[in-house]
Amino acid sequence: LTEPGAGTLEVIQDLGAMVDPMPPTTFLELDAAPGDEGWILSTALVRLWAEDFYGGTGVAAIEYSLDDGHSFMPYSGIFEVANEGVTQLVARAWDATGNVETPGLLRAIAIDTVPPVVTIKGPAQRQHLISEAVQVVISAEDLTSGIATSCIPDVRFDSLPLSNGDFIELWMHGLGEHV
């Protein structure tokens, strides 16, 4: 710029450097059939997204791991987790400045699609004397999530509700086949 009679005037404009000290934050949405005690009863669809808050430079990328952070892959859209048992999901994002989310999103995805196995251990399936008292003995097993503490199997003799360990006085029910 030139000012009349004053020579040359230098104008310096400070554009300022954008400072972004904070990494982005990753979020997760699961689409699955919920079960008890945090377990999922179906395959889980996972959607990730990240936000770079406080005037950040913007999310550059997201990556995730299904092996507790040992190996990562780039996130490109909704993905499926179908393994029975607990899968350790780790996800992290970084922004255009290079700030990496540490440790990132950590989530255990617990899937159990196989129902428990209930076994009747007593009374033995055989003919019994009408004078006998037989004990109801049942067991339940679930190899993935275990048996819920609130789980009480519905056991019936004919239509009479019973609990594990109860005795059935056969003389009270007459001769014949019973279910």
Short mmCIF file of C-alpha atoms in Angstrom, two decimals:
data_model
loop_
_atom_site.label_atom_id
_atom_site.label_comp_id
_atom_site.label_asym_id
_atom_site.label_seq_id
_atom_site.Cartn_x
_atom_site.Cartn_y
_atom_site.Cartn_z
CA LEU A 1 0.00 0.00 0.00
CA THR A 2 1.12 3.45 -0.62
CA GLU A 3 0.14 6.50 1.37
CA PRO A 4 0.39 9.79 -0.52
CA GLY A 5 3.64 11.48 0.39
CA ALA A 6 4.57 8.92 3.02
CA GLY A 7 6.34 6.23 1.08
CA THR A 8 5.34 2.58 1.44
CA LEU A 9 3.21 1.18 4.28
CA GLU A 10 3.62 -2.51 5.02
CA VAL A 11 0.53 -4.40 6.19
CA ILE A 12 1.05 -7.68 7.97
CA GLN A 13 -1.97 -9.92 8.45
CA ASP A 14 -1.82 -12.56 11.21
CA LEU A 15 -3.79 -15.52 9.94
CA GLY A 16 -3.10 -17.37 13.18
CA ALA A 17 -2.39 -21.05 13.45
CA MET A 18 -5.33 -23.29 14.30
CA VAL A 19 -4.59 -25.11 17.52
CA ASP A 20 -6.40 -28.41 18.12
CA PRO A 21 -5.04 -30.09 21.24
CA MET A 22 -7.94 -32.55 21.71
CA PRO A 23 -8.49 -35.84 19.86
CA PRO A 24 -11.94 -36.84 18.62
CA THR A 25 -14.30 -39.06 20.64
CA THR A 26 -15.71 -42.29 19.17
CA PHE A 27 -19.28 -43.45 19.80
CA LEU A 28 -20.97 -46.78 19.21
CA GLU A 29 -24.48 -48.01 18.44
CA LEU A 30 -25.40 -51.71 18.68
CA ASP A 31 -28.37 -53.24 16.91
CA ALA A 32 -29.04 -56.61 18.55
CA ALA A 33 -31.59 -58.57 20.58
CA PRO A 34 -30.89 -57.80 24.26
CA GLY A 35 -30.77 -60.61 26.80
CA ASP A 36 -30.28 -60.73 30.55
CA GLU A 37 -27.25 -59.49 32.47
CA GLY A 38 -25.71 -57.68 29.48
CA TRP A 39 -25.76 -60.64 27.08
CA ILE A 40 -27.00 -60.31 23.49
CA LEU A 41 -29.17 -63.06 22.00
CA SER A 42 -28.35 -62.43 18.34
CA THR A 43 -25.67 -61.25 15.96
CA ALA A 44 -24.79 -57.61 16.69
CA LEU A 45 -24.62 -54.89 14.05
CA VAL A 46 -22.14 -52.19 15.09
CA ARG A 47 -22.15 -48.59 13.90
CA LEU A 48 -19.30 -46.26 14.87
CA TRP A 49 -18.96 -42.51 14.50
CA ALA A 50 -16.71 -39.87 15.97
CA GLU A 51 -16.97 -36.19 16.85
CA ASP A 52 -14.12 -33.70 17.08
CA PHE A 53 -15.45 -31.27 19.66
CA TYR A 54 -14.35 -27.79 20.74
CA GLY A 55 -13.55 -26.38 17.31
CA GLY A 56 -11.36 -29.29 16.30
CA THR A 57 -9.93 -29.85 12.85
CA GLY A 58 -12.41 -32.64 12.06
CA VAL A 59 -12.38 -36.42 12.18
CA ALA A 60 -9.91 -37.87 9.68
CA ALA A 61 -10.57 -41.58 10.24
CA ILE A 62 -11.86 -44.28 12.58
CA GLU A 63 -10.43 -47.75 13.02
CA TYR A 64 -11.49 -50.70 15.15
CA SER A 65 -10.26 -53.98 16.56
CA LEU A 66 -12.20 -57.11 17.53
CA ASP A 67 -9.26 -58.69 19.37
CA ASP A 68 -8.82 -56.27 22.28
CA GLY A 69 -6.64 -53.86 20.30
CA HIS A 70 -4.04 -56.27 18.93
CA SER A 71 -4.88 -55.57 15.28
CA PHE A 72 -6.93 -52.71 13.82
CA MET A 73 -8.84 -52.31 10.58
CA PRO A 74 -10.26 -49.16 8.99
CA TYR A 75 -13.93 -48.48 9.72
CA SER A 76 -15.91 -48.03 6.51
CA GLY A 77 -19.46 -48.70 7.69
CA ILE A 78 -21.70 -50.93 9.78
CA PHE A 79 -20.16 -54.31 10.55
CA GLU A 80 -21.33 -57.53 12.20
CA VAL A 81 -20.11 -59.28 15.33
CA ALA A 82 -21.38 -62.88 15.44
CA ASN A 83 -18.89 -64.82 17.60
CA GLU A 84 -20.37 -66.68 20.55
CA GLY A 85 -18.89 -65.43 23.80
CA VAL A 86 -17.26 -62.10 24.60
CA THR A 87 -15.62 -60.03 21.86
CA GLN A 88 -13.48 -57.11 23.02
CA LEU A 89 -14.14 -54.18 20.68
CA VAL A 90 -11.68 -51.29 20.68
CA ALA A 91 -12.26 -48.27 18.43
CA ARG A 92 -10.32 -45.06 18.03
CA ALA A 93 -10.42 -41.98 15.84
CA TRP A 94 -7.96 -39.29 14.90
CA ASP A 95 -8.40 -35.80 13.57
CA ALA A 96 -6.84 -33.81 10.74
CA THR A 97 -4.18 -32.52 13.15
CA GLY A 98 -3.11 -36.07 14.01
CA ASN A 99 -4.53 -36.23 17.54
CA VAL A 100 -5.33 -39.89 18.26
CA GLU A 101 -7.98 -40.94 20.74
CA THR A 102 -6.27 -42.91 23.51
CA PRO A 103 -7.36 -45.36 24.72
CA GLY A 104 -10.46 -44.91 22.59
CA LEU A 105 -13.77 -46.67 22.88
CA LEU A 106 -13.63 -49.99 24.74
CA ARG A 107 -16.68 -52.28 24.70
CA ALA A 108 -17.23 -55.94 25.48
CA ILE A 109 -19.86 -57.44 23.17
CA ALA A 110 -21.23 -60.59 24.83
CA ILE A 111 -23.22 -62.87 22.50
CA ASP A 112 -25.04 -66.06 23.48
CA THR A 113 -27.48 -67.40 20.89
CA VAL A 114 -27.55 -70.99 22.16
CA PRO A 115 -30.16 -71.74 24.85
CA PRO A 116 -29.23 -73.60 28.03
CA VAL A 117 -29.49 -77.38 28.17
CA VAL A 118 -31.77 -78.69 30.93
CA THR A 119 -31.27 -82.31 31.98
CA ILE A 120 -33.67 -84.34 34.11
CA LYS A 121 -31.52 -86.55 36.30
CA GLY A 122 -34.29 -87.87 38.51
CA PRO A 123 -36.57 -89.59 38.72
CA ALA A 124 -35.12 -92.21 36.40
CA GLN A 125 -37.26 -92.99 33.39
CA ARG A 126 -38.48 -96.42 34.36
CA GLN A 127 -41.49 -98.02 35.97
CA HIS A 128 -41.86 -97.08 39.62
CA LEU A 129 -43.86 -98.69 42.40
CA ILE A 130 -46.92 -96.75 43.47
CA SER A 131 -45.56 -96.77 47.02
CA GLU A 132 -42.37 -94.92 46.02
CA ALA A 133 -41.52 -91.29 46.61
CA VAL A 134 -39.27 -90.05 43.80
CA GLN A 135 -37.09 -86.98 43.91
CA VAL A 136 -37.01 -84.38 41.14
CA VAL A 137 -33.38 -83.67 40.21
CA ILE A 138 -32.62 -81.33 37.32
CA SER A 139 -29.54 -79.55 36.11
CA ALA A 140 -29.04 -76.73 33.64
CA GLU A 141 -25.88 -75.83 31.74
CA ASP A 142 -24.95 -72.98 29.45
CA LEU A 143 -21.37 -73.12 28.21
CA THR A 144 -21.29 -69.52 26.95
CA SER A 145 -22.97 -67.19 29.45
CA GLY A 146 -23.70 -69.58 32.29
CA ILE A 147 -27.06 -69.96 33.96
CA ALA A 148 -28.69 -66.72 35.09
CA THR A 149 -29.16 -66.50 38.83
CA SER A 150 -32.79 -65.55 38.23
CA CYS A 151 -33.40 -68.63 36.06
CA ILE A 152 -35.80 -71.09 37.62
CA PRO A 153 -36.73 -73.93 35.26
CA ASP A 154 -40.44 -74.63 34.96
CA VAL A 155 -40.75 -78.26 36.13
CA ARG A 156 -44.11 -80.00 36.27
CA PHE A 157 -45.39 -83.45 37.10
CA ASP A 158 -48.62 -83.70 35.14
CA SER A 159 -49.67 -80.09 35.81
CA LEU A 160 -48.29 -79.84 39.36
CA PRO A 161 -45.43 -77.27 39.59
CA LEU A 162 -42.28 -78.60 41.24
CA SER A 163 -38.85 -77.33 42.27
CA ASN A 164 -35.51 -79.04 42.06
CA GLY A 165 -35.20 -81.45 45.00
CA ASP A 166 -38.95 -81.86 45.58
CA PHE A 167 -40.33 -85.34 46.22
CA ILE A 168 -43.33 -86.79 44.40
CA GLU A 169 -45.45 -89.24 46.40
CA LEU A 170 -46.58 -91.52 43.58
CA TRP A 171 -49.49 -93.06 45.55
CA MET A 172 -51.16 -89.60 45.42
CA HIS A 173 -51.27 -89.62 41.60
CA GLY A 174 -52.71 -92.99 40.64
CA LEU A 175 -51.47 -95.69 38.34
CA GLY A 176 -50.45 -95.04 34.74
CA GLU A 177 -48.13 -92.89 32.70
CA HIS A 178 -47.41 -89.36 33.91
CA VAL A 179 -45.69 -86.42 32.24
#
